[in-house]
mmCIF file of C-alpha atoms and ligand atoms in Angstrom:
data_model
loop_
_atom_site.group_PDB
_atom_site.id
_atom_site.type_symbol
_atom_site.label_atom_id
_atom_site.label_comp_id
_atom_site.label_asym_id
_atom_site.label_seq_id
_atom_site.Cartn_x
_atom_site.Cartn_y
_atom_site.Cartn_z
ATOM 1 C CA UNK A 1 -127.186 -77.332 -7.048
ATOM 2 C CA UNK A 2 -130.306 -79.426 -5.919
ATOM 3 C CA UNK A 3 -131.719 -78.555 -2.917
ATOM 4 C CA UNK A 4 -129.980 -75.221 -3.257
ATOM 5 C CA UNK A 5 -130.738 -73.468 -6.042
ATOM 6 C CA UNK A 6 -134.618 -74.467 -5.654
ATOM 7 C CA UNK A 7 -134.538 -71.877 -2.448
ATOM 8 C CA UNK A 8 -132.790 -69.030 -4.142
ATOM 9 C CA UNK A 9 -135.007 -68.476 -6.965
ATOM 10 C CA UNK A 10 -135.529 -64.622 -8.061
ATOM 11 C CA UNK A 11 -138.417 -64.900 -9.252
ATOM 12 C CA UNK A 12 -140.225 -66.935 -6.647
ATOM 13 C CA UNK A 13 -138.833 -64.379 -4.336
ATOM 14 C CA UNK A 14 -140.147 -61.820 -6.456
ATOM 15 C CA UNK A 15 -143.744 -63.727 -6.059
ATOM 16 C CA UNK A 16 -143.111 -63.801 -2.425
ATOM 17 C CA UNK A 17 -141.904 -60.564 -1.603
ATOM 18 C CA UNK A 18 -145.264 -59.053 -3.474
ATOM 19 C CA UNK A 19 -147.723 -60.980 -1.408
ATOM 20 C CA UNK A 20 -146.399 -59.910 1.349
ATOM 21 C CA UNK A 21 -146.386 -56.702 0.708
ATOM 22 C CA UNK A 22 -150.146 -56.752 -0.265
ATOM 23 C CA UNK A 23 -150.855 -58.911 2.818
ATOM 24 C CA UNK A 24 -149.021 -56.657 5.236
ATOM 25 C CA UNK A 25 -150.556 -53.546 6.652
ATOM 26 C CA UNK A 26 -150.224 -53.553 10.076
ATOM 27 C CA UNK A 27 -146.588 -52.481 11.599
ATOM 28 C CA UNK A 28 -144.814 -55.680 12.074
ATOM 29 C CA UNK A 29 -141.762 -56.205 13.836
ATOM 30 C CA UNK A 30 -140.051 -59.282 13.223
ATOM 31 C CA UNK A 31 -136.930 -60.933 15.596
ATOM 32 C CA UNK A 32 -135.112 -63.269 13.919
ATOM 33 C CA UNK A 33 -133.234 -65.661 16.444
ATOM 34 C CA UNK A 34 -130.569 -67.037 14.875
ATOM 35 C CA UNK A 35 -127.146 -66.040 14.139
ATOM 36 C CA UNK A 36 -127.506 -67.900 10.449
ATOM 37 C CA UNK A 37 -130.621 -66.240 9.891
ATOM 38 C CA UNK A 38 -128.958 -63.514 10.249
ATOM 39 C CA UNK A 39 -126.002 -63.840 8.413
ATOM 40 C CA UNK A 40 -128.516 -64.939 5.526
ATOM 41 C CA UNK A 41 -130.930 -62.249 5.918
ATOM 42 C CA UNK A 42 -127.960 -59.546 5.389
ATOM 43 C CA UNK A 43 -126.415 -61.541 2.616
ATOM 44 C CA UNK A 44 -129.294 -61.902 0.332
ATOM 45 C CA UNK A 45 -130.735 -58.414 1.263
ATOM 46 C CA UNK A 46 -133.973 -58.753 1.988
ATOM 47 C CA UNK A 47 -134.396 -55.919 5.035
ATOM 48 C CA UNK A 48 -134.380 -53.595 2.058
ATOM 49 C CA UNK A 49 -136.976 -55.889 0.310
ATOM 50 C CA UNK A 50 -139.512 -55.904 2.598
ATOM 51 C CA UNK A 51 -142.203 -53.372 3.414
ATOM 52 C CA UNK A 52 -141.227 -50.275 5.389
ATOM 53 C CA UNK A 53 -143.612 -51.362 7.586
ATOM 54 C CA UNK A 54 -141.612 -54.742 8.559
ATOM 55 C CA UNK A 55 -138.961 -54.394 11.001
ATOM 56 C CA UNK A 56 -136.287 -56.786 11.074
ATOM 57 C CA UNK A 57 -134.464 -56.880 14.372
ATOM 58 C CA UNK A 58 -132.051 -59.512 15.104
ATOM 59 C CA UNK A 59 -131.705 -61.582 18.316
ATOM 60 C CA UNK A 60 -129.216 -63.136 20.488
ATOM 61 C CA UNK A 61 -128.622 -66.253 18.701
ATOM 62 C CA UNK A 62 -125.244 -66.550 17.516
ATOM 63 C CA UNK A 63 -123.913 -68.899 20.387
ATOM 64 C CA UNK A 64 -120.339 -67.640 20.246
ATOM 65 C CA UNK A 65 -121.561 -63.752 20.866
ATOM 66 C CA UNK A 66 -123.704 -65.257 23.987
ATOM 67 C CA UNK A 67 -121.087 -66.292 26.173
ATOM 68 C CA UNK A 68 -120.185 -64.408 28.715
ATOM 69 C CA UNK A 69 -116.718 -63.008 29.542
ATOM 70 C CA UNK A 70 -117.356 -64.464 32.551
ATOM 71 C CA UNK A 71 -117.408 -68.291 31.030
ATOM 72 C CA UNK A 72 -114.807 -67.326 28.351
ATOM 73 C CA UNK A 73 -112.462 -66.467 31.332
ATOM 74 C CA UNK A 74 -112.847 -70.068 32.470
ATOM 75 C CA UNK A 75 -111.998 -71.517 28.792
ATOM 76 C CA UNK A 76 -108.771 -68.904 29.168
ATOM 77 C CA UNK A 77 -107.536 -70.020 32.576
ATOM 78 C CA UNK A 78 -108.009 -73.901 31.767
ATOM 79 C CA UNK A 79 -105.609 -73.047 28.702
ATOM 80 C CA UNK A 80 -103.486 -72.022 30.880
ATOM 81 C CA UNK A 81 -103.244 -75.307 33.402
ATOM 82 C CA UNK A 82 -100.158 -76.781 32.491
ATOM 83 C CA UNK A 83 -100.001 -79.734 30.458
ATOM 84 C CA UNK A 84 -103.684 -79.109 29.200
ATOM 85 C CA UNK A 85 -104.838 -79.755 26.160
ATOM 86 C CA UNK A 86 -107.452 -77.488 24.716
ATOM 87 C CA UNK A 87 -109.729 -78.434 21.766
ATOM 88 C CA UNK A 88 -112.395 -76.042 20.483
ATOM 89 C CA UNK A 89 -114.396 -75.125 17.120
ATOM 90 C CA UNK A 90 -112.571 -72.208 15.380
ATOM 91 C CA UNK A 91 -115.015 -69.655 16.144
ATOM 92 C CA UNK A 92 -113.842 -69.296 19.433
ATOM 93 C CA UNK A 93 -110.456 -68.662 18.842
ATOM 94 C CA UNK A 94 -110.696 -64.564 18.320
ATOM 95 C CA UNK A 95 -113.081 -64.442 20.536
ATOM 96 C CA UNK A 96 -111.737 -61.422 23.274
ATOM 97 C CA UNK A 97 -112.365 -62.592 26.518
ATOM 98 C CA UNK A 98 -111.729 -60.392 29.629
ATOM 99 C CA UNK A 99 -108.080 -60.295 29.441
ATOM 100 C CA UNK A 100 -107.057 -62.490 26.634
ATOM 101 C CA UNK A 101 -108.456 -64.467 23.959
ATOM 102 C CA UNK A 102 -107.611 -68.514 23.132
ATOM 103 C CA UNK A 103 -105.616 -67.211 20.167
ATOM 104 C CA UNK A 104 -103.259 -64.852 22.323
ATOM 105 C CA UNK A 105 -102.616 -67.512 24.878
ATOM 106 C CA UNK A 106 -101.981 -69.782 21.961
ATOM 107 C CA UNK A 107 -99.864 -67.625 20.917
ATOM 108 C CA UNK A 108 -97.654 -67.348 23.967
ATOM 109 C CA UNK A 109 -96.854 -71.623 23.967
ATOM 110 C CA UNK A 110 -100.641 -73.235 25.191
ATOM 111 C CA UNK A 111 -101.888 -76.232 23.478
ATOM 112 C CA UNK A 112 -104.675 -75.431 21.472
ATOM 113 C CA UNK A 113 -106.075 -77.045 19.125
ATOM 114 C CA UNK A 114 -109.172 -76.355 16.654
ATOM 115 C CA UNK A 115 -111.461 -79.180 15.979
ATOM 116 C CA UNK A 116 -113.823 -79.781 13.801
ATOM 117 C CA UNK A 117 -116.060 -81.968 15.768
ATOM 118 C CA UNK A 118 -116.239 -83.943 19.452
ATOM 119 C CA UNK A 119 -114.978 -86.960 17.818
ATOM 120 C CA UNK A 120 -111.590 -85.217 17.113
ATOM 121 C CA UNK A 121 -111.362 -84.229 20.749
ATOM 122 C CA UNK A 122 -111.638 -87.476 21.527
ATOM 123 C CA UNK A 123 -108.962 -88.635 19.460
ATOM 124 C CA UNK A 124 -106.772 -86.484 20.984
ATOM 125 C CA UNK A 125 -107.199 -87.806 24.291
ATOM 126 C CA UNK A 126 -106.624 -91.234 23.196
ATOM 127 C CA UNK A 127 -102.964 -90.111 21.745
ATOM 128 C CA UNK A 128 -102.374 -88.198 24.419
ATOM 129 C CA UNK A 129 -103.142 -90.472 27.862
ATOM 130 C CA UNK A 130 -101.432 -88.262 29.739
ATOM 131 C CA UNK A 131 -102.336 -85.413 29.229
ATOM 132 C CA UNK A 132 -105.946 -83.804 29.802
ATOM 133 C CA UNK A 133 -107.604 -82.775 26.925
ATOM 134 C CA UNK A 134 -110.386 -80.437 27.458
ATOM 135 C CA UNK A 135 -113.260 -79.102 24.675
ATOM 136 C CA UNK A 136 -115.104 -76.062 24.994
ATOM 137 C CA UNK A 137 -118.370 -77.037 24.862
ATOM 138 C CA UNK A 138 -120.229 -73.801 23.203
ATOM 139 C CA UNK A 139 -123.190 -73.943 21.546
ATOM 140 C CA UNK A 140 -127.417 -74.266 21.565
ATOM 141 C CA UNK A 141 -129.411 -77.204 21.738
ATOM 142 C CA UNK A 142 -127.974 -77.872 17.974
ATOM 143 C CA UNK A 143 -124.519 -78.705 19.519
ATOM 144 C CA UNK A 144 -125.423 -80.311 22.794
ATOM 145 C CA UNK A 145 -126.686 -83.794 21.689
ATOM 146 C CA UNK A 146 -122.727 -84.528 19.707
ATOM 147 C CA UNK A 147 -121.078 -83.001 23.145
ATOM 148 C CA UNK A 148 -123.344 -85.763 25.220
ATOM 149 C CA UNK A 149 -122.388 -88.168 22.656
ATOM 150 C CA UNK A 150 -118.319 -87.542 23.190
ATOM 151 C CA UNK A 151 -118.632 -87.793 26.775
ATOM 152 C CA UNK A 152 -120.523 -91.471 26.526
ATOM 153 C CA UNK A 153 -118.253 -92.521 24.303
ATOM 154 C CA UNK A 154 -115.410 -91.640 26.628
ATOM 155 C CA UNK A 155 -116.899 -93.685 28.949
ATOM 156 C CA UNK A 156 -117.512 -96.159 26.802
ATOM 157 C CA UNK A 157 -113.873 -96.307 25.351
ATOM 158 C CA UNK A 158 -111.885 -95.628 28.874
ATOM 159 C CA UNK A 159 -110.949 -92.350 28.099
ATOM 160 C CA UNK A 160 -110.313 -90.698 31.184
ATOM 161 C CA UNK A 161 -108.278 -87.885 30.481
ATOM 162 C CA UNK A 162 -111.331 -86.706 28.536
ATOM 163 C CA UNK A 163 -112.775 -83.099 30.074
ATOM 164 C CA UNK A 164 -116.019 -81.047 28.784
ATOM 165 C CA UNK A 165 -115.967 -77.270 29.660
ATOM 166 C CA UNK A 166 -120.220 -77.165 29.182
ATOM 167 C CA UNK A 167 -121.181 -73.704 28.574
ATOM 168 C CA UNK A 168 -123.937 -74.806 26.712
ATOM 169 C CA UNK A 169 -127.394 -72.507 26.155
ATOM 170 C CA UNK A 170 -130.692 -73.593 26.139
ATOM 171 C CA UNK A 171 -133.500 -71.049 23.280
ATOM 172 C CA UNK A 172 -137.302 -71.071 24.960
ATOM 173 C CA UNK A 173 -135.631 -69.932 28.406
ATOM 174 C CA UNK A 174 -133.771 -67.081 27.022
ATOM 175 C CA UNK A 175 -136.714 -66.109 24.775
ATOM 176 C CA UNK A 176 -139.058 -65.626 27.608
ATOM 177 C CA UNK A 177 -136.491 -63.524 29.180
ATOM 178 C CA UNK A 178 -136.565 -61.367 26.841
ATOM 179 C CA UNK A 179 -140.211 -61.091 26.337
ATOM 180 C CA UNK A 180 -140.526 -60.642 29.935
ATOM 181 C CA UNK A 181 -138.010 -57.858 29.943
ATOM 182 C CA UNK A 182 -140.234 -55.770 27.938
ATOM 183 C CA UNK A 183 -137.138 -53.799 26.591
ATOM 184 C CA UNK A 184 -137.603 -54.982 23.325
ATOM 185 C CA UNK A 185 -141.261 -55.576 21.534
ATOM 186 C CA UNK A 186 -141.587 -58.015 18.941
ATOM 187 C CA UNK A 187 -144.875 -59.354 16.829
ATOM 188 C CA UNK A 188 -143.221 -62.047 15.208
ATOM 189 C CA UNK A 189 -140.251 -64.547 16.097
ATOM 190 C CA UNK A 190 -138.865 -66.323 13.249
ATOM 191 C CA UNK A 191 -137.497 -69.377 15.436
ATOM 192 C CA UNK A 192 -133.948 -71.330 14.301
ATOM 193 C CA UNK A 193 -133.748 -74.433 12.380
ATOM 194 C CA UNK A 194 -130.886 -75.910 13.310
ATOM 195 C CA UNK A 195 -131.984 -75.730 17.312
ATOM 196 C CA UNK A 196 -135.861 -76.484 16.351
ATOM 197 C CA UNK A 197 -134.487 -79.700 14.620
ATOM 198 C CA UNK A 198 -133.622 -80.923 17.873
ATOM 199 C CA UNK A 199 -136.319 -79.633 19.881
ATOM 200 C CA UNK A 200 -139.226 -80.151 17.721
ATOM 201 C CA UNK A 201 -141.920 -76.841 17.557
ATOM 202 C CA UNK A 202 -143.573 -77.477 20.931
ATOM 203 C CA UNK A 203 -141.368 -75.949 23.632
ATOM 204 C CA UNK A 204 -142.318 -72.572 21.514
ATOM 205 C CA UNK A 205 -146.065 -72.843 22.559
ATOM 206 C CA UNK A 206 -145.273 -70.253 25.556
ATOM 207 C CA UNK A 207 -144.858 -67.691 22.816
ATOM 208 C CA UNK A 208 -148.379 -67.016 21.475
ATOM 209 C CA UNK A 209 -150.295 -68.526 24.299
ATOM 210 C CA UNK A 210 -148.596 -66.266 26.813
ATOM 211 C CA UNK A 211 -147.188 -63.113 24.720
ATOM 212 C CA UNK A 212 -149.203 -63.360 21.861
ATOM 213 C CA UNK A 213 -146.370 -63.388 19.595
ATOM 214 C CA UNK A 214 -146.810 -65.408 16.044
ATOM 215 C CA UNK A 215 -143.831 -68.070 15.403
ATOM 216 C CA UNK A 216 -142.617 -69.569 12.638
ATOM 217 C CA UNK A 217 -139.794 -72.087 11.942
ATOM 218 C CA UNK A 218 -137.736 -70.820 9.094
ATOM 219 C CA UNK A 219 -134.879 -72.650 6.998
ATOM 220 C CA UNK A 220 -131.859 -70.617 6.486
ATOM 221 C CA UNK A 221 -132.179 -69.692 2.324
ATOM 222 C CA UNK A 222 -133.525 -66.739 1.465
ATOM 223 C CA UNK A 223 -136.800 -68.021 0.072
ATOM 224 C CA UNK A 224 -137.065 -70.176 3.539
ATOM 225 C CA UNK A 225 -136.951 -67.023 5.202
ATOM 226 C CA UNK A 226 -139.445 -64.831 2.846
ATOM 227 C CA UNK A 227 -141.750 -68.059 3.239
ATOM 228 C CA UNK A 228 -141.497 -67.703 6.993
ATOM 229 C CA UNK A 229 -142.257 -63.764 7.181
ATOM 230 C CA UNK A 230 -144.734 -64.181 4.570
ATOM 231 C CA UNK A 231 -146.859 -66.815 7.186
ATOM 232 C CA UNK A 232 -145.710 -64.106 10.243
ATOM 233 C CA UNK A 233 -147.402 -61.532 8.766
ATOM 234 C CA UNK A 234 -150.271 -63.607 7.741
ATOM 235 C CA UNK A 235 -150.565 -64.350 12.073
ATOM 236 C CA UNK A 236 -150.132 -60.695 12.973
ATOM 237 C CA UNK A 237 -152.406 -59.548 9.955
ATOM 238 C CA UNK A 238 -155.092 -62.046 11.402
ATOM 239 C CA UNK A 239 -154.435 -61.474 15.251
ATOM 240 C CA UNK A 240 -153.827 -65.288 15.669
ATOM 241 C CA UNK A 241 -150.797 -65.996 16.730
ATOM 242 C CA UNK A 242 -149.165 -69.612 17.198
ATOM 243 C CA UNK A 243 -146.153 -71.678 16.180
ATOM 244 C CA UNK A 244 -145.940 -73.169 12.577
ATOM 245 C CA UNK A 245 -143.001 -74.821 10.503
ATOM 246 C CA UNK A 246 -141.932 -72.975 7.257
ATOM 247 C CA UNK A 247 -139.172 -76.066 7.669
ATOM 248 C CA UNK A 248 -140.578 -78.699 7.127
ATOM 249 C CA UNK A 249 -137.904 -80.666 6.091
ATOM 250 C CA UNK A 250 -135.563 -80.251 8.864
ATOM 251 C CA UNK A 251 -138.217 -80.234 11.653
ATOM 252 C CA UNK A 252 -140.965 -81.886 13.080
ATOM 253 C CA UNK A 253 -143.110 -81.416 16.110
ATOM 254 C CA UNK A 254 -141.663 -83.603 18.228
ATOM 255 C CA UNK A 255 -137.690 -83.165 17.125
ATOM 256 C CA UNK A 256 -135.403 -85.276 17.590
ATOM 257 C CA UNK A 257 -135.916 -88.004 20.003
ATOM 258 C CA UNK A 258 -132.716 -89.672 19.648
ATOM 259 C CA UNK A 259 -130.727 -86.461 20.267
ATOM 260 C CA UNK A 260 -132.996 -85.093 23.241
ATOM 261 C CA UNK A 261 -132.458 -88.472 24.971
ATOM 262 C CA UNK A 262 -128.410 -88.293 24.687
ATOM 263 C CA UNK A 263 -128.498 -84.205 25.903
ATOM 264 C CA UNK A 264 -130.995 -85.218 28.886
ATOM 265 C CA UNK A 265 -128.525 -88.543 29.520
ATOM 266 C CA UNK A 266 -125.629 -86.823 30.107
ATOM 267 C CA UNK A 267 -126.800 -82.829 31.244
ATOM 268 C CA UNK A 268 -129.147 -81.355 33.388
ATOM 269 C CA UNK A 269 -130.729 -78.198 33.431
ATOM 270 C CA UNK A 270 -129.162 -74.978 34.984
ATOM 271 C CA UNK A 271 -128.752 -71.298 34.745
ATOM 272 C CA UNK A 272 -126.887 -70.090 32.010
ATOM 273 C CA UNK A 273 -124.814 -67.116 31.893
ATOM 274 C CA UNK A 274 -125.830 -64.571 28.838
ATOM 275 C CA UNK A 275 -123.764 -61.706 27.250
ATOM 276 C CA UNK A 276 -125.831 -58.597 27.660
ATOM 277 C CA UNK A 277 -128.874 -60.244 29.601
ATOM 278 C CA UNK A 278 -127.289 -62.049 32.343
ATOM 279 C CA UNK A 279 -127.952 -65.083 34.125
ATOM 280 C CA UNK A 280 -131.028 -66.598 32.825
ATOM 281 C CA UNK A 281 -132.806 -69.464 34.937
ATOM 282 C CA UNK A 282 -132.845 -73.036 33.423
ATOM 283 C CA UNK A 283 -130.950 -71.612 30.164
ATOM 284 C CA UNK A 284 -127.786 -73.137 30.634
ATOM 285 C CA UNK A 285 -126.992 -77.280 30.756
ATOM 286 C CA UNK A 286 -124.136 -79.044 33.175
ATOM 287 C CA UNK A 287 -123.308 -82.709 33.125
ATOM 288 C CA UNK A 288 -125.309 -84.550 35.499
ATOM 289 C CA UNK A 289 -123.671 -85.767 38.509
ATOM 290 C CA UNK A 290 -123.295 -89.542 37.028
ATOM 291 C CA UNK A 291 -120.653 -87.835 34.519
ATOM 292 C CA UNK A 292 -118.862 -85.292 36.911
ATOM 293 C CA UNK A 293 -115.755 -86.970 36.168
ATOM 294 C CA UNK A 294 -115.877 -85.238 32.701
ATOM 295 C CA UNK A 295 -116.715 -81.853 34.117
ATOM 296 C CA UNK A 296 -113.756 -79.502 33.159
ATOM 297 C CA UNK A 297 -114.576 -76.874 36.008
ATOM 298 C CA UNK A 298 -115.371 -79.586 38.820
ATOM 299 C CA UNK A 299 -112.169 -81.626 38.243
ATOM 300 C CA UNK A 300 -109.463 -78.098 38.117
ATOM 301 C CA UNK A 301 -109.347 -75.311 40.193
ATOM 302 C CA UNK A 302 -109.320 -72.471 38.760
ATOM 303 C CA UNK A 303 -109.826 -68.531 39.625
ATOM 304 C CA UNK A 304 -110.432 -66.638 36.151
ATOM 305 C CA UNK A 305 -110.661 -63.578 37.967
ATOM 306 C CA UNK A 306 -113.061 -60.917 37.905
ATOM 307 C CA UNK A 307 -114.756 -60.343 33.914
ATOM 308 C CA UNK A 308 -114.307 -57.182 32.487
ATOM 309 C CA UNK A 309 -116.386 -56.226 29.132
ATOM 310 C CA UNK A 310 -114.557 -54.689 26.243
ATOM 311 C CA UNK A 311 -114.536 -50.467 26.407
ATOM 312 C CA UNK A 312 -117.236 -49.281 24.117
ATOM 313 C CA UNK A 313 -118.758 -52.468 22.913
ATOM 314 C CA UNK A 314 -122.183 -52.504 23.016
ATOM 315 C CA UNK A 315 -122.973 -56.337 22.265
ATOM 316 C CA UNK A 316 -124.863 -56.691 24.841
ATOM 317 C CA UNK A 317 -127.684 -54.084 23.411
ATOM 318 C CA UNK A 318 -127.265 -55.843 19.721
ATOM 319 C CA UNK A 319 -127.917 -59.453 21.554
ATOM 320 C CA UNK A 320 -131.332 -57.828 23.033
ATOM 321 C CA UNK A 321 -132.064 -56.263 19.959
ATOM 322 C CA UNK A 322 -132.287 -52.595 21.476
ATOM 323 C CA UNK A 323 -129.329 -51.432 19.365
ATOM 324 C CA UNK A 324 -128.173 -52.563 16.157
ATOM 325 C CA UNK A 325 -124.414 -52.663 15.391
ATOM 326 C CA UNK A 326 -124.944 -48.848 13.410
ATOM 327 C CA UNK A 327 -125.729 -47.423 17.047
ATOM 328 C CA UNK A 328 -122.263 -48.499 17.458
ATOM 329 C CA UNK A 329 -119.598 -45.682 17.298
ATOM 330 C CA UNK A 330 -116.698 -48.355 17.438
ATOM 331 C CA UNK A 331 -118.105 -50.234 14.234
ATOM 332 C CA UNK A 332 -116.347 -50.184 10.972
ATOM 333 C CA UNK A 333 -114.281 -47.449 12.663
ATOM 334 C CA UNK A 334 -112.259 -49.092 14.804
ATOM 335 C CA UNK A 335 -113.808 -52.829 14.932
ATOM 336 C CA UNK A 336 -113.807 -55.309 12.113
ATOM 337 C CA UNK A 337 -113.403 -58.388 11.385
ATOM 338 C CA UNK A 338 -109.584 -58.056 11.404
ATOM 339 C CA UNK A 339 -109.451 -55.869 14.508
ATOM 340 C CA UNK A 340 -112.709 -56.927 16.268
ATOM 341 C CA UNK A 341 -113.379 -55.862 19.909
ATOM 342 C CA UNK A 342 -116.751 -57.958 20.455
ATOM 343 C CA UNK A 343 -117.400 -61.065 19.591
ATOM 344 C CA UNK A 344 -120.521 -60.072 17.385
ATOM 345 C CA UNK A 345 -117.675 -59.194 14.835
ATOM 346 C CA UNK A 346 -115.765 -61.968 15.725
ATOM 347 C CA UNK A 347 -117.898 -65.391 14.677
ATOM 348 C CA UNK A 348 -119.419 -65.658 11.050
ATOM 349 C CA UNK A 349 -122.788 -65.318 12.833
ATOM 350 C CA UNK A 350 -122.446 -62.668 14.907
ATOM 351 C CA UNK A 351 -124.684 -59.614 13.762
ATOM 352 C CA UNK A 352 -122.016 -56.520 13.784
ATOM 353 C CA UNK A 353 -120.201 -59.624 11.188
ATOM 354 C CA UNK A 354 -122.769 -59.495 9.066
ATOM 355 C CA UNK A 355 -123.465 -55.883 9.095
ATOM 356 C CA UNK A 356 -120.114 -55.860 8.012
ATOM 357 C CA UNK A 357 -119.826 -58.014 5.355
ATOM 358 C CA UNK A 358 -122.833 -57.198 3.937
ATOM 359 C CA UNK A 359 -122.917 -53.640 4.033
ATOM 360 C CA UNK A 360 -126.166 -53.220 5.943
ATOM 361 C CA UNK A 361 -126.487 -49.459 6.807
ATOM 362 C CA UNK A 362 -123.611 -48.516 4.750
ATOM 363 C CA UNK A 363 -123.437 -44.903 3.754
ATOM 364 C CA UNK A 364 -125.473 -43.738 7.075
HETATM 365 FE FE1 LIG B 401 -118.891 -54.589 19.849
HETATM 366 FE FE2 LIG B 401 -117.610 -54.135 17.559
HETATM 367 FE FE3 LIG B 401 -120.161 -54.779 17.500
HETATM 368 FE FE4 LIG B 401 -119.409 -52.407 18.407
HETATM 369 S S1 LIG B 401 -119.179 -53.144 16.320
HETATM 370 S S2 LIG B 401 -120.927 -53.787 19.308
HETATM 371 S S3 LIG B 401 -117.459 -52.927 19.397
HETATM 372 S S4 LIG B 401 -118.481 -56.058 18.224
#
């Protein structure tokens, strides 16, 4: 397949994995973002391929795993508004919340539906006038831009039974809270495509200026992501960090002006509510005043009630990176994918998913 097969070539690995194991001889411990990153990193192996020396540890960015109970409470007791609509991406359906989960409630009579993107939510609305039709607006910066675009094009259209629940998260905030934290110590950050498409390389400067952390934009095959720890290691190796693109064709510096100018249209900044790290400043988005009318939470009361984390889960620690999902004594025991009790085993990106389906640590 073009554009496919040209990134999972074995023997360009091959050639990729032994340079950096001649270039690396300094400790090296390597966060990798992204929830796909992830996911690709466990399917293709390469942990064991690298150096013993490189530690892989992976970070809070699987977007589903990242919202709080708190927030997922709010998605529950709007499903459970009468005559409401719900529309949301799949993922979220299993996701346990405090007390419930959008698939139980579904289950007991509420209207929800899965989309597959904004524009289907709006459709909805326009068949149904009267009823309100909210979507669940989860996701990074990656997601943002098509949720500012539905909510315009409400406008736009006269839609007015049209309703965003924005529990949107923003990257470089959450990042530095991490860093700052100093719970977790990372040399390299292998930052996310999809997100870095959108926001272009520059609001990752922070990193090696500040922390002195080496950065590099990876692409989600497995020779994107050999490319990108082979230029990490070059930065630690040299003691210069900074931020480079391993992806170049899905980012540039600047991103993506169109879709920065719809988010900042339509949403402002605010604190956003992490699983596991807690309320981050400027790390979350709301609509902006001008488009309060669209604002799920400001236009229904509602009283989720207090949020309660699930009994042994430790998804929190696996979003910070200070456990991985083997420190776990519910995983593979009692959680999996069929039975899961966080939502790390829950979406296709979440780590403890991956673990699972890929058989990371199996045997210990
Ligand atoms: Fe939570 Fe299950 Fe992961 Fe354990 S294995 S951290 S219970 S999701």
């Amino acid at each position: 397949m073009k554009f496919i097969n040209e990134f999972r070539d074995a023997e360009l690995g091959k050639s990729l994995i032994a340079r950096i194991r001649q270039r690396s001889t300094k400790p090296a411990r390597l966060m990798e973002f992204c929830g796909s990153h992830t996911v690709s990193i466990a399917k293709s192996g390469l942990r064991q391929l690298l150096p013993p020396n490189i530690t892989m540890l992976s970070g809070p960015g699987c977007p589903v795993c990242v919202t709080a109970n708190a927030d997922l409470d709010k998605a529950i007791a709007l499903a459970e508004l009468p005559d409401v609509i719900i529309t949301t991406f799949g993922d979220m359906m299993k996701v346990p919340a405090s007390r419930s989960s959008l698939q139980r409630v579904k289950a007991e009579g509420r209207d929800i539906r899965i989309v597959y993107s904004t524009l289907d939510a709006i459709e909805i609305a326009r068949s149904n006038p009267k009823r309100p039709v909210i979507f669940i607006g989860v996701g990074f910066e990656t997601t943002a831009p098509t949720v500012a675009a539905s909510v315009l094009q409400a406008q736009q259209q006269g839609i007015n039974n049209y309703y965003v629940l924005s529990l949107h998260k923003l990257c470089p905030p959450v990042v530095k809270a991490l860093l700052d934290s100093v719970e977790v110590k990372i040399d390299g950050l292998i930052c996310p495509g999809h997100v870095s498409a959108i926001i272009g390389s520059r609001p990752y400067e922070f990193i090696p200026r500040d922390y002195g952390i080496a950065c590099v934009i990876s692409g989600f095959e497995p020779l994107d992501i050999l490319q990108c720890v082979d230029m990490l290691v070059a930065q630690v190796e040299s003691g210069q960090p900074k931020v480079e693109i391993a992806y170049r064709r899905g980012v540039k510096p600047e991103g993506n002006r169109i879709a920065l100018e719809l988010m900042d249209k339509v949403f402002e900044v605010c604190d956003g509510n992490w699983r596991g790290i807690g309320v981050v400043p400027g790390s979350g988005l709301r609509l902006r005043k001008e488009y309060r009318r669209y604002d799920a939470e400001k236009n229904f009361g509602i009283k989720p009630g207090r949020p309660l984390e699930p009994k042994g889960c430790i998804c929190g620690d696996v979003l910070r990176a200070v456990k991985t999902p083997l420190d776990c004594k519910l995983f593979r025991k009692v959680c999996n994918p069929e039975h899961p009790i966080g939502p790390c085993m829950v979406s296709s990106e979440g780590t403890c998913a991956a673990y699972f389906q890929y058989g990371e640590g199996y045997g210990r």
